[in-house]
Coordinates of C-alpha atoms in Angstrom, one line a residue:
X23 CA 339.3 -0.9 138.0
X24 CA 342.3 -2.6 139.8
X25 CA 342.7 -6.2 141.0
X26 CA 344.8 -7.2 144.0
X27 CA 347.6 -9.7 143.4
X28 CA 348.3 -11.7 146.6
X29 CA 351.7 -12.9 145.3
X30 CA 353.1 -9.4 144.9
X31 CA 350.9 -7.2 147.1
X32 CA 350.2 -5.0 144.1
X33 CA 346.9 -3.6 142.8
X34 CA 347.1 -4.2 139.0
X35 CA 345.1 -2.1 136.5
X36 CA 342.4 -4.2 134.8
X37 CA 342.7 -5.0 131.1
X38 CA 340.4 -2.9 128.8
X39 CA 340.5 0.0 131.3
X40 CA 342.5 3.2 131.2
X41 CA 344.6 1.7 134.0
X42 CA 345.8 -1.4 132.1
X43 CA 349.6 -1.7 132.4
X44 CA 349.7 0.4 135.6
X45 CA 350.0 -0.8 139.2
X46 CA 350.6 0.4 142.8
X47 CA 351.4 -1.3 146.1
X48 CA 348.3 -2.1 148.2
X49 CA 349.4 -2.9 151.8
X50 CA 347.4 -4.4 154.6
X51 CA 345.9 -7.5 152.9
X52 CA 346.8 -11.1 153.8
X53 CA 345.1 -13.9 151.9
X54 CA 345.5 -17.6 152.5
X55 CA 343.7 -20.0 150.1
X56 CA 342.4 -23.4 151.3
X57 CA 342.6 -22.4 154.9
X58 CA 340.3 -25.3 155.8
X59 CA 339.3 -28.4 153.9
X60 CA 336.0 -29.2 152.2
X61 CA 335.1 -31.7 155.0
X62 CA 335.8 -29.0 157.7
X63 CA 333.7 -26.5 155.7
X64 CA 330.8 -28.9 155.5
X65 CA 331.0 -29.7 159.2
X66 CA 331.1 -26.0 160.2
X67 CA 328.2 -25.0 158.0
X68 CA 326.1 -27.9 159.3
X69 CA 326.7 -26.8 162.9
X70 CA 325.8 -23.2 162.0
X71 CA 322.6 -24.3 160.4
X72 CA 321.4 -26.0 163.6
X73 CA 321.0 -22.6 165.1
X74 CA 318.7 -19.8 164.0
X75 CA 319.8 -17.2 161.5
X76 CA 318.4 -13.7 162.4
X77 CA 317.5 -11.2 159.7
X78 CA 320.2 -8.5 159.1
X79 CA 320.6 -5.5 156.9
X80 CA 320.9 -5.6 153.1
X81 CA 319.4 -9.0 152.6
X82 CA 321.8 -10.8 154.9
X83 CA 321.2 -13.1 157.8
X84 CA 323.5 -13.3 160.8
X85 CA 324.6 -15.1 163.9
X86 CA 326.4 -13.0 166.6
X87 CA 328.8 -14.3 169.2
X88 CA 329.9 -11.3 171.1
X89 CA 329.2 -8.7 173.8
X90 CA 326.3 -6.3 173.7
X91 CA 327.5 -3.0 172.2
X92 CA 326.1 0.5 171.6
X93 CA 328.7 2.0 169.2
X94 CA 327.0 5.4 169.1
X95 CA 327.0 5.8 172.8
X96 CA 330.2 3.8 173.2
X97 CA 328.7 1.5 175.8
X98 CA 329.5 -2.1 176.3
X99 CA 328.6 -5.1 178.5
X100 CA 328.8 -8.8 178.4
X101 CA 325.0 -9.2 178.3
X102 CA 324.1 -12.8 177.2
X103 CA 327.5 -13.4 175.6
X104 CA 328.7 -16.9 176.5
X105 CA 331.7 -17.2 174.2
X106 CA 332.7 -18.2 170.7
X107 CA 331.1 -21.4 169.4
X108 CA 332.9 -24.7 170.1
X109 CA 333.7 -25.3 166.4
X110 CA 335.8 -22.1 166.2
X111 CA 338.4 -23.4 168.6
X112 CA 340.2 -25.3 165.8
X113 CA 339.9 -22.3 163.4
X114 CA 341.4 -19.9 166.0
X115 CA 344.2 -22.4 166.7
X116 CA 345.0 -22.6 162.9
X117 CA 345.2 -18.8 162.8
X118 CA 348.4 -18.9 164.9
X119 CA 350.2 -20.3 161.8
X120 CA 349.6 -17.1 159.9
X121 CA 352.4 -14.6 160.0
X122 CA 350.2 -11.5 160.4
X123 CA 348.1 -13.0 163.3
X124 CA 350.7 -13.3 166.0
X125 CA 348.9 -12.4 169.3
X126 CA 345.5 -12.4 167.7
X127 CA 342.8 -13.2 170.3
X128 CA 339.3 -12.9 168.9
X129 CA 336.6 -11.6 171.3
X130 CA 333.8 -11.5 168.8
X131 CA 332.6 -13.7 165.9
X132 CA 329.9 -12.8 163.4
X133 CA 328.5 -15.2 160.8
X134 CA 326.8 -13.6 157.9
X135 CA 324.7 -15.5 155.3
X136 CA 324.5 -14.1 151.8
X137 CA 322.3 -15.4 149.0
X138 CA 321.5 -13.8 145.7
X139 CA 317.7 -14.3 146.1
X140 CA 317.7 -11.8 149.0
X141 CA 319.9 -9.4 147.2
X142 CA 322.5 -9.8 149.9
X143 CA 325.3 -7.2 150.0
X144 CA 327.1 -4.8 152.3
X145 CA 327.9 -1.2 151.4
X146 CA 331.4 0.4 151.6
X147 CA 332.2 0.9 155.3
X148 CA 334.8 1.0 158.0
X149 CA 334.5 -1.4 160.9
X150 CA 334.4 0.4 164.3
X151 CA 337.8 1.1 165.8
X152 CA 336.7 2.2 169.3
X153 CA 336.1 -1.4 170.4
X154 CA 337.7 -3.5 167.6
X155 CA 341.4 -3.7 167.1
X156 CA 343.5 -3.4 163.9
X157 CA 343.1 -6.9 162.4
X158 CA 339.8 -8.0 160.8
X159 CA 339.8 -11.7 160.0
X160 CA 337.2 -13.3 157.7
X161 CA 336.8 -16.9 156.5
X162 CA 334.9 -17.2 153.2
X163 CA 332.7 -20.3 152.9
X164 CA 330.6 -22.0 150.3
X165 CA 331.4 -19.8 147.3
X166 CA 333.9 -17.4 146.0
X167 CA 333.3 -13.6 146.0
X168 CA 335.0 -10.3 145.6
X169 CA 335.9 -7.8 148.4
X170 CA 335.7 -4.4 146.9
X171 CA 337.9 -1.7 148.3
X172 CA 337.4 2.1 147.9
X173 CA 338.9 5.2 149.3
X174 CA 337.3 8.6 150.1
X175 CA 340.6 10.4 150.6
X176 CA 341.4 13.7 148.9
X177 CA 344.9 12.5 148.2
X178 CA 346.2 11.0 145.0
X179 CA 347.7 7.6 144.3
X180 CA 351.0 7.3 142.4
X181 CA 350.8 4.6 139.7
X182 CA 353.8 3.0 138.1
X183 CA 354.2 1.1 134.8
X184 CA 353.8 -2.6 135.6
X185 CA 356.6 -4.9 134.4
X186 CA 357.4 -8.6 134.6
X187 CA 360.3 -9.7 136.7
X188 CA 362.5 -12.6 135.7
X189 CA 360.3 -15.1 137.6
X190 CA 357.2 -13.8 135.8
X191 CA 355.7 -12.0 138.8
X192 CA 354.4 -8.5 138.4
X193 CA 356.4 -5.8 140.1
X194 CA 356.8 -2.0 140.3
X195 CA 360.1 -0.2 139.4
X196 CA 362.7 -0.1 142.2
X197 CA 362.1 -1.3 145.7
X198 CA 358.8 0.6 146.4
X199 CA 356.9 -1.2 149.2
X200 CA 354.1 1.3 150.1
X201 CA 351.5 3.2 148.2
X202 CA 352.8 6.7 147.5
X203 CA 350.9 10.0 147.8
X204 CA 351.6 12.5 145.0
X205 CA 352.8 15.7 146.6
X206 CA 354.4 17.1 143.5
X207 CA 352.7 15.6 140.5
X208 CA 354.8 17.9 138.1
X209 CA 358.1 17.0 139.6
X210 CA 360.6 15.9 136.9
X211 CA 363.5 13.5 136.8
X212 CA 361.7 10.2 137.4
X213 CA 362.6 8.0 134.4
X214 CA 359.6 5.7 135.1
X215 CA 357.1 8.5 134.5
X216 CA 354.7 7.7 137.4
X217 CA 351.1 8.7 137.0
X218 CA 348.9 10.3 139.6
X219 CA 345.2 9.6 140.0
X220 CA 342.7 10.8 142.6
X221 CA 342.1 8.1 145.3
X222 CA 338.4 8.5 144.8
X223 CA 338.7 7.2 141.2
X224 CA 340.3 4.0 142.3
X225 CA 338.6 0.7 143.3
X226 CA 340.5 -2.5 144.1
X227 CA 339.0 -5.9 143.8
X228 CA 340.3 -8.5 146.3
X229 CA 339.2 -11.9 145.0
X230 CA 338.2 -14.3 147.8
X231 CA 338.3 -18.0 146.8
X232 CA 336.1 -20.5 148.6
X233 CA 337.5 -21.6 152.0
X234 CA 340.1 -18.7 152.0
X235 CA 341.1 -16.6 155.0
X236 CA 341.6 -12.9 154.5
X237 CA 343.0 -10.4 157.0
X238 CA 342.7 -6.6 156.7
X239 CA 345.1 -4.4 158.7
X240 CA 347.0 -1.2 158.4
X241 CA 345.9 0.9 155.4
X242 CA 343.4 -1.6 154.2
X243 CA 341.7 -1.4 157.6
X244 CA 341.8 2.3 158.3
X245 CA 342.1 4.1 154.9
X246 CA 340.1 1.9 152.6
X247 CA 336.5 1.0 153.0
X248 CA 335.4 -2.5 152.1
X249 CA 332.2 -3.8 150.6
X250 CA 330.5 -6.9 149.0
X251 CA 328.3 -6.0 146.1
X252 CA 325.2 -7.9 145.0
X253 CA 326.7 -8.7 141.6
X254 CA 329.5 -10.7 143.4
X255 CA 327.0 -13.0 145.2
X256 CA 326.3 -15.8 142.7
X257 CA 325.2 -18.5 145.2
X258 CA 325.0 -19.0 149.0
X259 CA 328.0 -17.6 150.8
X260 CA 328.8 -17.5 154.5
X261 CA 331.4 -15.1 155.9
X262 CA 332.8 -15.8 159.4
X263 CA 334.4 -12.7 160.8
X264 CA 336.6 -12.6 163.9
X265 CA 337.5 -9.3 165.6
X266 CA 340.1 -8.5 168.3
X267 CA 339.9 -5.8 171.0
X268 CA 341.3 -2.3 170.5
X269 CA 344.1 -0.9 172.6
X270 CA 341.6 0.7 175.0
X271 CA 340.3 -2.7 176.0
X272 CA 343.7 -4.5 176.0
X273 CA 346.5 -4.6 178.7
X274 CA 347.4 -1.1 179.8
X275 CA 344.2 0.4 178.3
X276 CA 341.5 2.4 179.9
X277 CA 339.1 -0.6 179.9
X278 CA 341.5 -3.4 180.3
X279 CA 339.6 -5.2 183.1
X280 CA 336.4 -5.3 181.0
X281 CA 338.4 -6.5 178.0
X282 CA 340.1 -9.2 180.0
X283 CA 336.6 -10.4 181.2
X284 CA 335.2 -10.5 177.7
X285 CA 338.2 -12.3 176.3
X286 CA 338.0 -15.0 179.0
X287 CA 334.3 -15.5 178.0
X288 CA 335.1 -15.6 174.3
X289 CA 337.9 -18.1 174.5
X290 CA 335.9 -20.5 176.6
X291 CA 334.3 -21.7 173.3
X292 CA 331.0 -22.5 174.9
X293 CA 329.0 -19.9 173.1
X294 CA 325.5 -19.8 171.5
X295 CA 324.3 -17.0 169.2
X296 CA 323.2 -14.0 171.2

């Protein structure tokens, strides 16, 4: 019932819903359109299709480039991991130009193939945060889709009347930069009459154009679940997701030596799907 606006960082209430005309800041999403060219996209997909796609859950197929992990038992080993694929070297290098990806070193890549004929989708979920770090990076190929964000929190979200600034952009009153939690819904004295709604009643659609790069971090990573629904898969779509190591596997962490080993393997860019 809300749509994310990359230009302002706001979630804007959709027209013809009870939230039309209302908005709230939605931090933790970075979106870059046209991250790669059409020719680069064609080359990447052609190289992917030379390898086998393995069946995955919910009508998807996958190619994994990463260590062998048992998330339930929190066990990890290199296994048959030989690194990220050679074609990802250029993609990873281009990421350095993104403001939110300073110091991002991917240790895992997962390619997911979605098609409507298989009913491909993925339910609302959080990515693991024992092994994977804060930033989740995905490259959206072949067709546009919608990343649907939802929240199970018992808190409420404070909405503000949306208005147009002089440059035509949508903005909230004042200099608010973060989503607010309503601690005193009945508090008086706010001339903008903010409105509080339960977090569970709010969903935010993040539209992903073809060949766009999206990064989830902060609140969008840890407080909001993300999903891809079947209705938003109109034709073949490939998602290339890169993940970094958590603090436990980074310098100074409990498993820093293992993390260092895995990162060296990953960034050799000599990998085949495991």
